[in-house]
Structures are given as structure tokens and as C-alpha cells.
Amino acid sequence: MNTESTVNAAHAADIEAIGRVVATVEHSQQHKDPDEFLALFHPDAVWTTAGGKVLIGLDAISAFTREVLPAADWDGKVTYEVVHVLFIRPDVAAVKVRQLYLSPGAESEGAPLYVMSRQVDGRWLLTACQNTAVAAG
């Protein structure tokens, strides 16, 4: 196998793993499950909500998520789609996501950016994330 094929195969496996993380974000949001969601974060993660609230560290992210997610007013119909992955380093990726909240008579869109890092054990974790609402029109 040549070097280019090896690199592409490695990225393919990482892209698949990153896709699984995003799918788990979707599942945790659909089921309003804070534990499933929080398990995806690096302990020192930074999260900025769509409303601009900056949360630093898993404790702050956890407190916010446990308060907001179970009480969310959508009916669980939300989708997340990976639209682009940029490997900054082999173990760090910027992941652009399309997020759609679907409810009767209304739809809203988000454009999160997840910076993810691969851990020593091979898991990809959310490390620095910005959740941005997309303006209608």
C-alpha cells in the first residue's frame, strides 16, 4: 500500500468515527439525554451555545446541559449532518455540521462547528464547539 492510500484509509476511519460522534449528538438531542451528550466531551472542552453563552470545562457544560436539554421545547425531531471535515492535524479535526430542528409548521437551522480531538485510546471527543443559529431567509 502506498503512503497516499495509507493516509486516505486513516482519514476514512477517522471520518467514520467522527460521523459516529455526530450521530450520537443527534441521538442524544432526539432523546433529550444529557448523559449520552456529555460523554462526548473532552474534560477541558469549551462550548459556545447558539445564544452566545460560553461554557468552559465539562462541569459548566454539564450544568447547562442538565438544565436545558431535558426541558427543551422541541419534540425531538432534530437531525445533524456532517458537511465538511478539515484535519488540522492527524488527531485534530474541524467538523462543520448542519443541524435542523423540525416541528409542525416551523423549522430552524444551526451550523455548528466542532473542533474534535482524537484521544490516546482512539476516541474522538468534542473539544471546542460553537453552535451558531442560521438566520431565516
PDB file of C-alpha atoms in Angstrom:
ATOM      1  CA  MET A   1       0.000   0.000   0.000  1.00  0.00           C
ATOM      2  CA  ASN A   2       1.454   3.389  -0.903  1.00  0.00           C
ATOM      3  CA  THR A   3       1.619   6.315   1.514  1.00  0.00           C
ATOM      4  CA  GLU A   4      -1.300   8.194  -0.061  1.00  0.00           C
ATOM      5  CA  SER A   5      -3.553   5.140   0.266  1.00  0.00           C
ATOM      6  CA  THR A   6      -2.496   4.699   3.899  1.00  0.00           C
ATOM      7  CA  VAL A   7      -3.270   8.348   4.693  1.00  0.00           C
ATOM      8  CA  ASN A   8      -6.637   8.169   2.917  1.00  0.00           C
ATOM      9  CA  ALA A   9      -7.517   4.944   4.733  1.00  0.00           C
ATOM     10  CA  ALA A  10      -6.577   6.519   8.070  1.00  0.00           C
ATOM     11  CA  HIS A  11      -8.670   9.594   7.328  1.00  0.00           C
ATOM     12  CA  ALA A  12     -11.551   7.400   6.162  1.00  0.00           C
ATOM     13  CA  ALA A  13     -11.552   5.580   9.505  1.00  0.00           C
ATOM     14  CA  ASP A  14     -11.330   8.878  11.394  1.00  0.00           C
ATOM     15  CA  ILE A  15     -14.106  10.447   9.322  1.00  0.00           C
ATOM     16  CA  GLU A  16     -16.274   7.425  10.077  1.00  0.00           C
ATOM     17  CA  ALA A  17     -15.500   7.747  13.806  1.00  0.00           C
ATOM     18  CA  ILE A  18     -16.239  11.489  13.707  1.00  0.00           C
ATOM     19  CA  GLY A  19     -19.521  10.723  11.946  1.00  0.00           C
ATOM     20  CA  ARG A  20     -20.430   8.357  14.773  1.00  0.00           C
ATOM     21  CA  VAL A  21     -19.835  11.139  17.319  1.00  0.00           C
ATOM     22  CA  VAL A  22     -22.101  13.500  15.373  1.00  0.00           C
ATOM     23  CA  ALA A  23     -24.720  10.727  15.081  1.00  0.00           C
ATOM     24  CA  THR A  24     -24.537  10.313  18.859  1.00  0.00           C
ATOM     25  CA  VAL A  25     -25.022  14.066  19.304  1.00  0.00           C
ATOM     26  CA  GLU A  26     -28.145  13.729  17.142  1.00  0.00           C
ATOM     27  CA  HIS A  27     -29.403  10.719  19.123  1.00  0.00           C
ATOM     28  CA  SER A  28     -28.787  12.444  22.466  1.00  0.00           C
ATOM     29  CA  GLN A  29     -30.686  15.518  21.291  1.00  0.00           C
ATOM     30  CA  GLN A  30     -33.584  13.488  19.856  1.00  0.00           C
ATOM     31  CA  HIS A  31     -33.926  11.666  23.180  1.00  0.00           C
ATOM     32  CA  LYS A  32     -33.021  14.689  25.316  1.00  0.00           C
ATOM     33  CA  ASP A  33     -30.374  12.558  27.033  1.00  0.00           C
ATOM     34  CA  PRO A  34     -27.776  14.700  28.822  1.00  0.00           C
ATOM     35  CA  ASP A  35     -25.604  11.731  29.880  1.00  0.00           C
ATOM     36  CA  GLU A  36     -25.215  10.470  26.316  1.00  0.00           C
ATOM     37  CA  PHE A  37     -24.408  14.003  25.125  1.00  0.00           C
ATOM     38  CA  LEU A  38     -21.916  14.793  27.900  1.00  0.00           C
ATOM     39  CA  ALA A  39     -19.990  11.550  27.340  1.00  0.00           C
ATOM     40  CA  LEU A  40     -18.836  13.033  24.008  1.00  0.00           C
ATOM     41  CA  PHE A  41     -16.854  15.912  25.552  1.00  0.00           C
ATOM     42  CA  HIS A  42     -13.214  16.336  26.446  1.00  0.00           C
ATOM     43  CA  PRO A  43     -12.966  17.276  30.166  1.00  0.00           C
ATOM     44  CA  ASP A  44     -11.467  20.675  29.279  1.00  0.00           C
ATOM     45  CA  ALA A  45     -13.900  21.385  26.430  1.00  0.00           C
ATOM     46  CA  VAL A  46     -15.211  24.819  25.506  1.00  0.00           C
ATOM     47  CA  TRP A  47     -18.789  25.131  24.251  1.00  0.00           C
ATOM     48  CA  THR A  48     -20.477  28.266  22.966  1.00  0.00           C
ATOM     49  CA  THR A  49     -24.237  27.926  22.674  1.00  0.00           C
ATOM     50  CA  ALA A  50     -26.316  29.267  19.783  1.00  0.00           C
ATOM     51  CA  GLY A  51     -27.360  32.035  22.167  1.00  0.00           C
ATOM     52  CA  GLY A  52     -23.739  33.026  22.775  1.00  0.00           C
ATOM     53  CA  LYS A  53     -23.302  31.589  26.270  1.00  0.00           C
ATOM     54  CA  VAL A  54     -19.688  30.463  26.749  1.00  0.00           C
ATOM     55  CA  LEU A  55     -19.204  27.318  28.809  1.00  0.00           C
ATOM     56  CA  ILE A  56     -15.665  26.318  29.802  1.00  0.00           C
ATOM     57  CA  GLY A  57     -14.964  22.834  31.104  1.00  0.00           C
ATOM     58  CA  LEU A  58     -17.141  19.767  31.405  1.00  0.00           C
ATOM     59  CA  ASP A  59     -18.628  20.876  34.743  1.00  0.00           C
ATOM     60  CA  ALA A  60     -20.046  24.081  33.203  1.00  0.00           C
ATOM     61  CA  ILE A  61     -21.211  22.249  30.070  1.00  0.00           C
ATOM     62  CA  SER A  62     -22.823  19.588  32.248  1.00  0.00           C
ATOM     63  CA  ALA A  63     -24.673  22.059  34.491  1.00  0.00           C
ATOM     64  CA  PHE A  64     -26.069  23.910  31.459  1.00  0.00           C
ATOM     65  CA  THR A  65     -26.973  20.737  29.552  1.00  0.00           C
ATOM     66  CA  ARG A  66     -28.700  19.083  32.518  1.00  0.00           C
ATOM     67  CA  GLU A  67     -30.830  22.196  32.990  1.00  0.00           C
ATOM     68  CA  VAL A  68     -31.662  22.922  29.338  1.00  0.00           C
ATOM     69  CA  LEU A  69     -31.737  19.654  27.381  1.00  0.00           C
ATOM     70  CA  PRO A  70     -34.421  17.706  29.284  1.00  0.00           C
ATOM     71  CA  ALA A  71     -36.661  20.801  29.305  1.00  0.00           C
ATOM     72  CA  ALA A  72     -36.148  21.658  25.621  1.00  0.00           C
ATOM     73  CA  ASP A  73     -39.357  22.676  23.869  1.00  0.00           C
ATOM     74  CA  TRP A  74     -38.858  20.781  20.613  1.00  0.00           C
ATOM     75  CA  ASP A  75     -40.449  17.392  20.117  1.00  0.00           C
ATOM     76  CA  GLY A  76     -37.219  15.527  19.456  1.00  0.00           C
ATOM     77  CA  LYS A  77     -37.205  15.895  15.692  1.00  0.00           C
ATOM     78  CA  VAL A  78     -33.694  17.111  15.032  1.00  0.00           C
ATOM     79  CA  THR A  79     -31.064  15.996  12.543  1.00  0.00           C
ATOM     80  CA  TYR A  80     -27.307  16.517  12.382  1.00  0.00           C
ATOM     81  CA  GLU A  81     -25.291  16.036   9.212  1.00  0.00           C
ATOM     82  CA  VAL A  82     -21.528  16.271   8.792  1.00  0.00           C
ATOM     83  CA  VAL A  83     -20.950  18.569   5.821  1.00  0.00           C
ATOM     84  CA  HIS A  84     -17.171  19.029   5.981  1.00  0.00           C
ATOM     85  CA  VAL A  85     -14.170  17.702   7.903  1.00  0.00           C
ATOM     86  CA  LEU A  86     -10.836  19.528   7.914  1.00  0.00           C
ATOM     87  CA  PHE A  87      -7.939  17.729   9.575  1.00  0.00           C
ATOM     88  CA  ILE A  88      -5.855  20.401  11.286  1.00  0.00           C
ATOM     89  CA  ARG A  89      -3.501  17.660  12.475  1.00  0.00           C
ATOM     90  CA  PRO A  90      -3.988  13.894  12.265  1.00  0.00           C
ATOM     91  CA  ASP A  91      -5.552  13.980  15.750  1.00  0.00           C
ATOM     92  CA  VAL A  92      -7.466  17.286  15.490  1.00  0.00           C
ATOM     93  CA  ALA A  93     -10.338  17.988  13.125  1.00  0.00           C
ATOM     94  CA  ALA A  94     -12.673  20.910  12.471  1.00  0.00           C
ATOM     95  CA  VAL A  95     -16.097  19.469  11.706  1.00  0.00           C
ATOM     96  CA  LYS A  96     -18.837  21.573  10.106  1.00  0.00           C
ATOM     97  CA  VAL A  97     -22.329  20.272  10.826  1.00  0.00           C
ATOM     98  CA  ARG A  98     -25.797  21.101   9.502  1.00  0.00           C
ATOM     99  CA  GLN A  99     -28.392  20.917  12.257  1.00  0.00           C
ATOM    100  CA  LEU A 100     -32.139  21.012  11.573  1.00  0.00           C
ATOM    101  CA  TYR A 101     -34.854  21.279  14.202  1.00  0.00           C
ATOM    102  CA  LEU A 102     -38.159  20.161  12.715  1.00  0.00           C
ATOM    103  CA  SER A 103     -41.520  20.839  14.261  1.00  0.00           C
ATOM    104  CA  PRO A 104     -45.035  21.192  12.892  1.00  0.00           C
ATOM    105  CA  GLY A 105     -45.176  24.436  10.948  1.00  0.00           C
ATOM    106  CA  ALA A 106     -41.628  25.507  11.792  1.00  0.00           C
ATOM    107  CA  GLU A 107     -38.069  24.601  11.017  1.00  0.00           C
ATOM    108  CA  SER A 108     -34.863  26.130  12.303  1.00  0.00           C
ATOM    109  CA  GLU A 109     -31.306  25.526  11.230  1.00  0.00           C
ATOM    110  CA  GLY A 110     -27.988  25.603  13.018  1.00  0.00           C
ATOM    111  CA  ALA A 111     -24.441  25.499  11.669  1.00  0.00           C
ATOM    112  CA  PRO A 112     -22.291  24.124  14.490  1.00  0.00           C
ATOM    113  CA  LEU A 113     -18.526  23.920  14.227  1.00  0.00           C
ATOM    114  CA  TYR A 114     -16.989  21.163  16.319  1.00  0.00           C
ATOM    115  CA  VAL A 115     -13.257  21.025  16.876  1.00  0.00           C
ATOM    116  CA  MET A 116     -12.659  17.429  17.830  1.00  0.00           C
ATOM    117  CA  SER A 117      -9.563  15.710  19.161  1.00  0.00           C
ATOM    118  CA  ARG A 118      -8.622  12.046  18.970  1.00  0.00           C
ATOM    119  CA  GLN A 119      -7.632  10.660  22.338  1.00  0.00           C
ATOM    120  CA  VAL A 120      -4.851   8.166  23.072  1.00  0.00           C
ATOM    121  CA  ASP A 121      -7.486   5.405  23.190  1.00  0.00           C
ATOM    122  CA  GLY A 122      -8.675   6.370  19.671  1.00  0.00           C
ATOM    123  CA  ARG A 123     -11.946   8.053  20.699  1.00  0.00           C
ATOM    124  CA  TRP A 124     -12.819  11.387  19.087  1.00  0.00           C
ATOM    125  CA  LEU A 125     -14.160  13.928  21.595  1.00  0.00           C
ATOM    126  CA  LEU A 126     -15.788  17.340  21.264  1.00  0.00           C
ATOM    127  CA  THR A 127     -13.136  19.809  22.389  1.00  0.00           C
ATOM    128  CA  ALA A 128     -14.064  23.338  21.246  1.00  0.00           C
ATOM    129  CA  CYS A 129     -17.530  23.890  19.813  1.00  0.00           C
ATOM    130  CA  GLN A 130     -19.544  26.836  18.527  1.00  0.00           C
ATOM    131  CA  ASN A 131     -23.246  26.334  17.910  1.00  0.00           C
ATOM    132  CA  THR A 132     -24.474  29.008  15.523  1.00  0.00           C
ATOM    133  CA  ALA A 133     -28.099  29.619  14.578  1.00  0.00           C
ATOM    134  CA  VAL A 134     -28.712  30.235  10.873  1.00  0.00           C
ATOM    135  CA  ALA A 135     -30.857  33.291  10.193  1.00  0.00           C
ATOM    136  CA  ALA A 136     -34.004  32.613   8.161  1.00  0.00           C
ATOM    137  CA  GLY A 137     -34.126  33.994   4.646  1.00  0.00           C
TER     138      GLY A 137
END
